[in-house]
């Protein structure tokens, strides 16, 4: 970056947190805060206006949440990196953020040095996660995958069968996304495709189908 300071946009719905992060980052060598926003929609406006190198993004926010905003940053401003900084370290939040394009994921226990390293890593095209998030990712990656079946009914793919099996357990789309470590939009696509193949009109019928055929 030719020695120029890293341009950071802070996004958090709590004013005290925004102000605290701004003050913290301004004390970090080689970093300058170019703006702060209280929701994802305002963040997108500021990105267009001030062109930061990286966004430090909260997840749970009004108007437009952090995952949706991260996806829009990826699509509209591909040169701008996103690092998530949030209270939440559950698999659903992690999977959603990474699927949306976040290059780093930290919890709010992170210190100034750790945040600074994550921001620089993201701009360089690398990913950085705090220990809690790394442990969640390792657990998900090491979880045994369901054994594929040689033949599935009605032309279902293996993933569609897995989604139907999750439906039979009564899980929501968000819970299925976390269990399979995919985006919730991907789950919706698999559900729509599966419903068309098996002729199900609702989740109850799909769950009954999955139970009868031993899917999951």
XYZ file of N, CA and C in Angstrom, residues 12 14 17 57-60 84-90 93 105-109 132:
63
model
N -21.106 -0.686 13.501
C -21.685 -1.313 14.691
C -22.920 -0.515 15.078
N -24.199 -0.037 17.988
C -24.119 0.626 19.288
C -23.137 1.802 19.215
N -19.911 1.498 21.218
C -18.957 0.564 20.617
C -18.278 1.215 19.412
N -16.912 -5.071 10.591
C -18.365 -5.222 10.483
C -18.967 -5.996 11.656
N -19.946 -5.386 12.307
C -20.767 -6.104 13.279
C -21.779 -6.958 12.512
N -22.423 -7.928 13.190
C -23.390 -8.786 12.508
C -24.836 -8.402 12.776
N -25.220 -8.325 14.036
C -26.626 -8.092 14.371
C -26.899 -6.596 14.407
N -15.274 -9.362 10.241
C -16.389 -9.351 11.196
C -15.847 -9.213 12.612
N -16.488 -8.350 13.385
C -16.199 -8.223 14.811
C -17.540 -8.268 15.533
N -17.806 -9.356 16.257
C -19.134 -9.567 16.805
C -19.071 -10.296 18.142
N -20.171 -10.273 18.843
C -20.299 -11.023 20.085
C -20.534 -12.497 19.810
N -21.036 -12.819 18.616
C -21.534 -14.162 18.330
C -20.486 -15.032 17.642
N -20.313 -16.251 18.141
C -19.359 -17.192 17.556
C -20.015 -18.546 17.307
N -21.332 -18.550 17.049
C -22.030 -19.785 16.735
C -21.796 -20.154 15.275
N -23.686 -18.105 12.508
C -23.150 -16.770 12.225
C -21.842 -16.851 11.454
N -12.822 -13.104 11.013
C -13.945 -13.195 11.951
C -13.366 -13.184 13.359
N -13.675 -12.120 14.090
C -13.198 -11.963 15.457
C -14.375 -11.783 16.393
N -14.204 -12.207 17.638
C -15.198 -11.876 18.649
C -14.759 -10.590 19.351
N -15.672 -10.011 20.109
C -15.380 -8.725 20.740
C -14.476 -8.851 21.960
N -13.944 -10.046 22.194
C -12.879 -10.216 23.177
C -11.523 -9.864 22.577
N -11.486 -18.838 19.340
C -12.820 -19.422 19.481
C -13.389 -19.780 18.115
